[in-house]
Each structure stands twice: as structure tokens, then as C-alpha cells.
Amino acid sequence: MGYIGSHTAVLLVQAGHQVHIYDNLCNSNASTLERIQRITSRDIGFTEGDVRNTEKLADVLRNEKIDAVIHLAGLKAVGESSQKPIEYYANNVQGSISLIQAMQSAGLSTLVFSSSATVYGDPVYLPYDEDHPTKPTNPYGRNKLQVEEMLRDLSVSDQAWRIACLRYFNPVGAHESGLIGEDPNGIPNNLMPVIGQVVSGKLAALNIFGDDYDTPDGTGKRDYIHVMDLAEGHLAALTWLEANPGCHIFNLGSGDSFSVLDLLRHFEEASGQSIPYQAVGRRPGDLPEYYAKADKAAKLLGWKTKQSLSDICESAWLWIKHSQNN
Ligand code: UFG
């Protein structure tokens, strides 16, 4: 019921699927469930539980007659993963082992795994395609890669498995209702939630981490993808897996990249607000630029992004306005 899970749940329900959410609420809020229900006008099943509680998870899978799992139960702050690596390995790697064991015990073998473009590390070439070497530079990225490798081994050992590992680029934006969006606990690290806090007056200005990169305006460039496009990617992968056993990797990105200043300008336009900013030093570990080659998802899943940077900023602004009033 976190950021990506809540948007994906809405889309799945609207596509006619029945959804049951399992979440320990460590980085999400129980009120999101009520919001998902408001958007979809449907009751959504929910169990509060930790992904490492294998027995509880297996019981839910059996009792709810689940036939496929989307695994988004991961800690995801890159900086924090270097400060608390064991917590990250325990939640992200051990949690994934627990989920697979629960699925085995419940007789399930269809899984969509939330991976990340961060598995690639420093670009050897751009855009990253799925065959680009993987050399993550932080514990969070290594967690994602280890789980991918484990899933590949699993699919070789047992051909019943149907697994899609989705390497997300930079998910941003919110549902068009303005009822759900990214709502991180504590001080945000990522660009869009920080911009949100600046326009809401919680932060005085956006600190731009480096304006001396070798990019047209000197700020870092990323492949921003609307979270509802990302949700569509999960649905497309689930559908495709019905006819395709094995373990498959897909980039989910737009194939384009925008700078921090591009995002800021689009957000100013969408919101009619001016966003104060200042350039500060580079953030350790940041790359100048990366973006996806998303041809594989287009060819096999029939999926590509539909929403522009303006759509992204308009939806994010709606969510911010809505959160301010609630
Ligand atoms: N940035 C700023 N100021 C901020 C925050 C970010 O200038 O306050 C800049 C960054 O330097 C970077 C860009 O905005 O150039 C995007 O930064 P984010 O922190 O939003 O995103 P990252 O590209 O660093 O990382 C994100 C996710 C990771 C994921 C990765 C995958 O946070 O979990 O994308 O590509 F692994």
C-alpha cells in the first residue's frame, strides 16, 4: 500500500482483478486503503503483516485464493541502505526468500518483482538496455540484484515459475483523482517529494545537487515515469506471464531523460507557483545521467509510457494540493 502498490492496486481493480494487499505499514498509511476503495468503489482485502512472516503470508495466499503476486515489499532509500545495510538485507533479501517459500507452500508460481534501474550502476553505455552489465553501487541496489539472481535460479530449478523482474526508472506523479500519491515518512530524499515540500512551504528551497555535470544545463538527468504508466507495466507483465514461463527482465522507463531544472520548470508551469532553488554540491553516488532503452517491454508486453512530464507534474500538483487540504 505504498506509493507504487497503491496506484497498481487501483489499476488492477479497474481492470477487473481482485486484489488483496499485504503490508506491514512501515512506510505507508492505513488510510490509503480507504482512498483506493473510494477511487475504485470496491472493497479491497487487506492484511497487516510482515513479508518475513512466512506462515502468515502463506495463509493469506491460500485463504484469499491468490493466483499471482506482485512483490513491492521493499525498503527503498538508497542513502539509508548504506547506513542500515543489515536491515535492508533482512527486509529485501530475506523478505523475498520468505515470500517465495510462502508461495511454494501455497502452490503459487506467478510473480512480478519490483526491481530497479539502480542494478546497472555506472553506465558503460546509454541508454541502459536489459543486457547492460549490472554493478550496483549501494546495498539497496545489491539487494535488488540478488533477488533477481535468486529468482532466475528458482525459475531454472522449477519450470513452473513465471517471473517478471521490472527495473523501474524514476517513478513520479500521482493518480488523477489526487487521492493517492507519494507520501514518504520523514524527510524525503527524492526530487518530486522535495519539490512538493517546497511548494507547501515545509522547505524553504530546493537544493539542487550539482549544477556542474556534463549535461546541457549542468543538472542531473533522469528518466521520469508516471506512476500510472508504471502501474500499467505491472498489469501488462502479469498478462504476458500467463503465456510465458521463465524469469524475464524488463526496463520500465520512458526512454527519455530530463534534468532537475526541466522538472522544476514543468512543475512551476503546472502549479503556477515559483519554486525557489539553490545549487549545492553534488550528492555522493549520483550519476550525471541515465535513461532506459524500453524496447523490450514495448515489443513483448506491448507497453510504453503514455504520460508526459507535464502530465506528471500536473498530477503531482493535484496530489500535493489535496494533501494540504486533508
Ligand atoms: N535531486 C536534487 N535535489 C533533491 C533531490 C534530488 O537535485 O533534493 C536530483 C538528484 O541529484 C538527481 C535527480 O534529482 O539528479 C533525481 O534524484 P532522485 O533522488 O529523485 O532519484 P535518483 O535518480 O537518485 O534515484 C531513484 C530512486 C532509487 C532508484 C533509482 C532508480 O530514489 O530508489 O531512482 O533509477 F533506485
XYZ file of C-alpha atoms and ligand atoms in Angstrom, residues 76 78 116-118 140 168-170 189-192 194 206-209 220-222 224 260 283 286-287 290, ligand 1:
63
model
C 13.911 1.764 -0.859
C 19.414 4.441 -1.264
C 15.230 -1.007 -10.101
C 17.430 0.629 -12.712
C 19.866 1.095 -9.870
C 19.785 -1.259 -1.889
C 11.864 0.828 -12.699
C 13.460 4.105 -13.653
C 12.270 7.184 -11.701
C 15.204 12.172 -0.448
C 13.720 12.114 -3.901
C 13.266 15.113 -6.122
C 9.473 15.219 -6.575
C 11.135 17.542 -2.050
C 15.037 23.071 -3.362
C 18.702 22.174 -3.035
C 19.904 21.127 -6.463
C 22.596 18.511 -6.012
C 21.430 15.612 -13.316
C 19.178 13.971 -15.907
C 16.786 11.073 -15.215
C 10.964 10.071 -15.074
C 16.349 18.727 -12.464
C 25.172 14.265 -3.762
C 24.627 10.417 -8.012
C 25.192 9.851 -11.713
C 20.780 7.708 -17.189
N 17.904 15.921 -6.673
C 18.196 17.235 -6.305
N 17.734 17.678 -5.095
C 16.998 16.883 -4.253
C 16.717 15.551 -4.645
C 17.194 15.101 -5.862
O 18.842 17.977 -7.037
O 16.620 17.345 -3.158
C 18.378 15.448 -8.004
C 19.347 14.296 -7.935
O 20.673 14.768 -7.759
C 19.106 13.609 -9.273
C 17.629 13.850 -9.534
O 17.258 14.953 -8.714
O 19.828 14.258 -10.290
C 16.753 12.664 -9.164
O 17.036 12.270 -7.840
P 16.075 11.291 -7.006
O 16.629 11.194 -5.608
O 14.660 11.687 -7.157
O 16.226 9.892 -7.755
P 17.520 9.000 -8.063
O 17.729 9.056 -9.544
O 18.662 9.353 -7.220
O 17.074 7.548 -7.575
C 15.799 6.995 -7.857
C 15.276 6.241 -6.672
C 16.013 4.972 -6.416
C 16.097 4.168 -7.642
C 16.634 4.974 -8.776
C 16.487 4.119 -9.995
O 15.359 7.021 -5.492
O 15.321 4.198 -5.437
O 15.888 6.169 -8.953
O 16.882 4.733 -11.098
F 16.886 3.103 -7.453
